[in-house]
Amino acid sequence: NKPSLSINQMSDLQAAFEAFASFGTGPQTEMDNSHFSKMCKECKIIDSKWTSTDCDLLFNKIKSKGARKITFSQFRDLAIPDIANRKKTSPESIIATIQSSSPHSNSTKAD
């Protein structure tokens, strides 16, 4: 039950995934749990139907045994359909939400 995406949507989604995965570090192609949580919060995926606890549980369910990070394909093929199902929406709407967001820094600017 994979979401059907065009090549452009796929590269946009992968770019968003890698931007969140790389936030505050060098370029990353895999995402750890803290970056996954940050993405879910900033994209406003976390709400009353799908909480930060659900986010942590999903991350641990989809990562490979013994791994500390998830790959883009795990994210696309496992996380997105699961989130969409729990939130009773389409995978494409979750994808659109993620694509329209980018990581934000909450740090203050130096004078």
Short mmCIF file of C-alpha atoms in Angstrom, two decimals:
data_model
loop_
_atom_site.label_atom_id
_atom_site.label_comp_id
_atom_site.label_asym_id
_atom_site.label_seq_id
_atom_site.Cartn_x
_atom_site.Cartn_y
_atom_site.Cartn_z
CA ASN A 1 0.00 0.00 0.00
CA LYS A 2 2.75 2.42 -0.99
CA PRO A 3 1.82 5.98 -1.88
CA SER A 4 1.90 6.60 -5.63
CA LEU A 5 4.24 9.47 -6.34
CA SER A 6 5.66 11.10 -9.42
CA ILE A 7 9.44 11.39 -9.75
CA ASN A 8 9.26 15.10 -8.79
CA GLN A 9 7.15 14.42 -5.70
CA MET A 10 9.55 11.66 -4.71
CA SER A 11 12.62 13.89 -5.00
CA ASP A 12 10.82 16.71 -3.13
CA LEU A 13 9.88 14.30 -0.36
CA GLN A 14 13.41 12.90 -0.22
CA ALA A 15 14.84 16.45 -0.12
CA ALA A 16 12.54 17.29 2.81
CA PHE A 17 13.45 14.02 4.56
CA GLU A 18 17.18 14.72 4.14
CA ALA A 19 16.79 18.36 5.24
CA PHE A 20 15.17 17.26 8.51
CA ALA A 21 17.64 14.36 8.92
CA SER A 22 20.60 16.72 8.41
CA PHE A 23 19.35 19.55 10.63
CA GLY A 24 22.13 20.71 12.95
CA THR A 25 24.61 18.17 11.51
CA GLY A 26 26.34 17.50 8.23
CA PRO A 27 24.38 16.07 5.27
CA GLN A 28 22.55 12.89 6.26
CA THR A 29 20.59 10.38 4.20
CA GLU A 30 19.20 8.55 7.26
CA MET A 31 17.14 9.99 10.11
CA ASP A 32 17.43 9.33 13.85
CA ASN A 33 14.52 9.39 16.29
CA SER A 34 15.09 12.96 17.53
CA HIS A 35 15.09 14.33 13.96
CA PHE A 36 12.01 12.20 13.12
CA SER A 37 10.19 13.69 16.14
CA LYS A 38 11.31 17.20 15.15
CA MET A 39 9.98 16.68 11.64
CA CYS A 40 6.64 15.36 12.90
CA LYS A 41 6.27 18.31 15.30
CA GLU A 42 7.30 21.00 12.82
CA CYS A 43 5.11 19.59 10.05
CA LYS A 44 2.22 19.59 12.55
CA ILE A 45 1.72 15.84 12.04
CA ILE A 46 1.68 15.41 15.82
CA ASP A 47 -1.77 16.31 17.15
CA SER A 48 -4.48 14.79 19.36
CA LYS A 49 -4.92 11.80 16.98
CA TRP A 50 -1.21 11.07 16.58
CA THR A 51 0.94 12.04 19.56
CA SER A 52 4.67 12.31 20.18
CA THR A 53 4.45 8.89 21.88
CA ASP A 54 2.95 7.44 18.69
CA CYS A 55 5.82 9.08 16.80
CA ASP A 56 8.44 7.34 18.99
CA LEU A 57 6.64 3.99 18.80
CA LEU A 58 6.38 4.19 15.01
CA PHE A 59 10.06 5.07 14.66
CA ASN A 60 11.06 2.05 16.74
CA LYS A 61 8.67 -0.19 14.82
CA ILE A 62 10.00 0.69 11.35
CA LYS A 63 13.76 0.93 11.98
CA SER A 64 15.87 -2.13 11.28
CA LYS A 65 16.69 -4.29 14.29
CA GLY A 66 19.78 -2.87 15.98
CA ALA A 67 19.73 0.28 13.83
CA ARG A 68 19.52 3.78 15.28
CA LYS A 69 18.27 5.47 12.11
CA ILE A 70 15.66 4.96 9.42
CA THR A 71 16.26 5.17 5.68
CA PHE A 72 14.22 7.20 3.23
CA SER A 73 12.60 4.03 1.85
CA GLN A 74 11.54 2.93 5.37
CA PHE A 75 10.12 6.42 5.89
CA ARG A 76 8.29 6.46 2.54
CA ASP A 77 7.06 2.85 2.52
CA LEU A 78 6.34 2.26 6.21
CA ALA A 79 6.06 5.50 8.18
CA ILE A 80 3.92 7.57 5.81
CA PRO A 81 1.21 4.92 5.22
CA ASP A 82 1.09 4.19 8.97
CA ILE A 83 0.72 7.89 9.88
CA ALA A 84 -1.94 8.39 7.18
CA ASN A 85 -3.88 5.37 8.39
CA ARG A 86 -3.79 6.51 12.03
CA LYS A 87 -4.81 10.07 11.10
CA LYS A 88 -7.50 8.77 8.69
CA THR A 89 -6.12 10.69 5.75
CA SER A 90 -4.30 9.82 2.53
CA PRO A 91 -0.55 9.17 2.36
CA GLU A 92 -0.43 11.89 -0.31
CA SER A 93 -1.75 14.50 2.14
CA ILE A 94 0.92 13.54 4.70
CA ILE A 95 3.54 13.79 1.94
CA ALA A 96 2.26 17.22 0.88
CA THR A 97 2.44 18.41 4.50
CA ILE A 98 6.04 17.26 4.85
CA GLN A 99 7.08 18.67 1.46
CA SER A 100 5.70 22.09 2.36
CA SER A 101 7.72 22.25 5.58
CA SER A 102 11.38 22.70 6.28
CA PRO A 103 13.37 22.48 9.50
CA HIS A 104 13.40 25.60 11.66
CA SER A 105 16.00 26.73 14.11
CA ASN A 106 14.71 28.00 17.42
CA SER A 107 18.02 29.61 18.31
CA THR A 108 18.38 33.33 18.86
CA LYS A 109 20.43 35.45 16.50
CA ALA A 110 23.58 37.09 17.79
CA ASP A 111 23.72 40.87 17.55
#
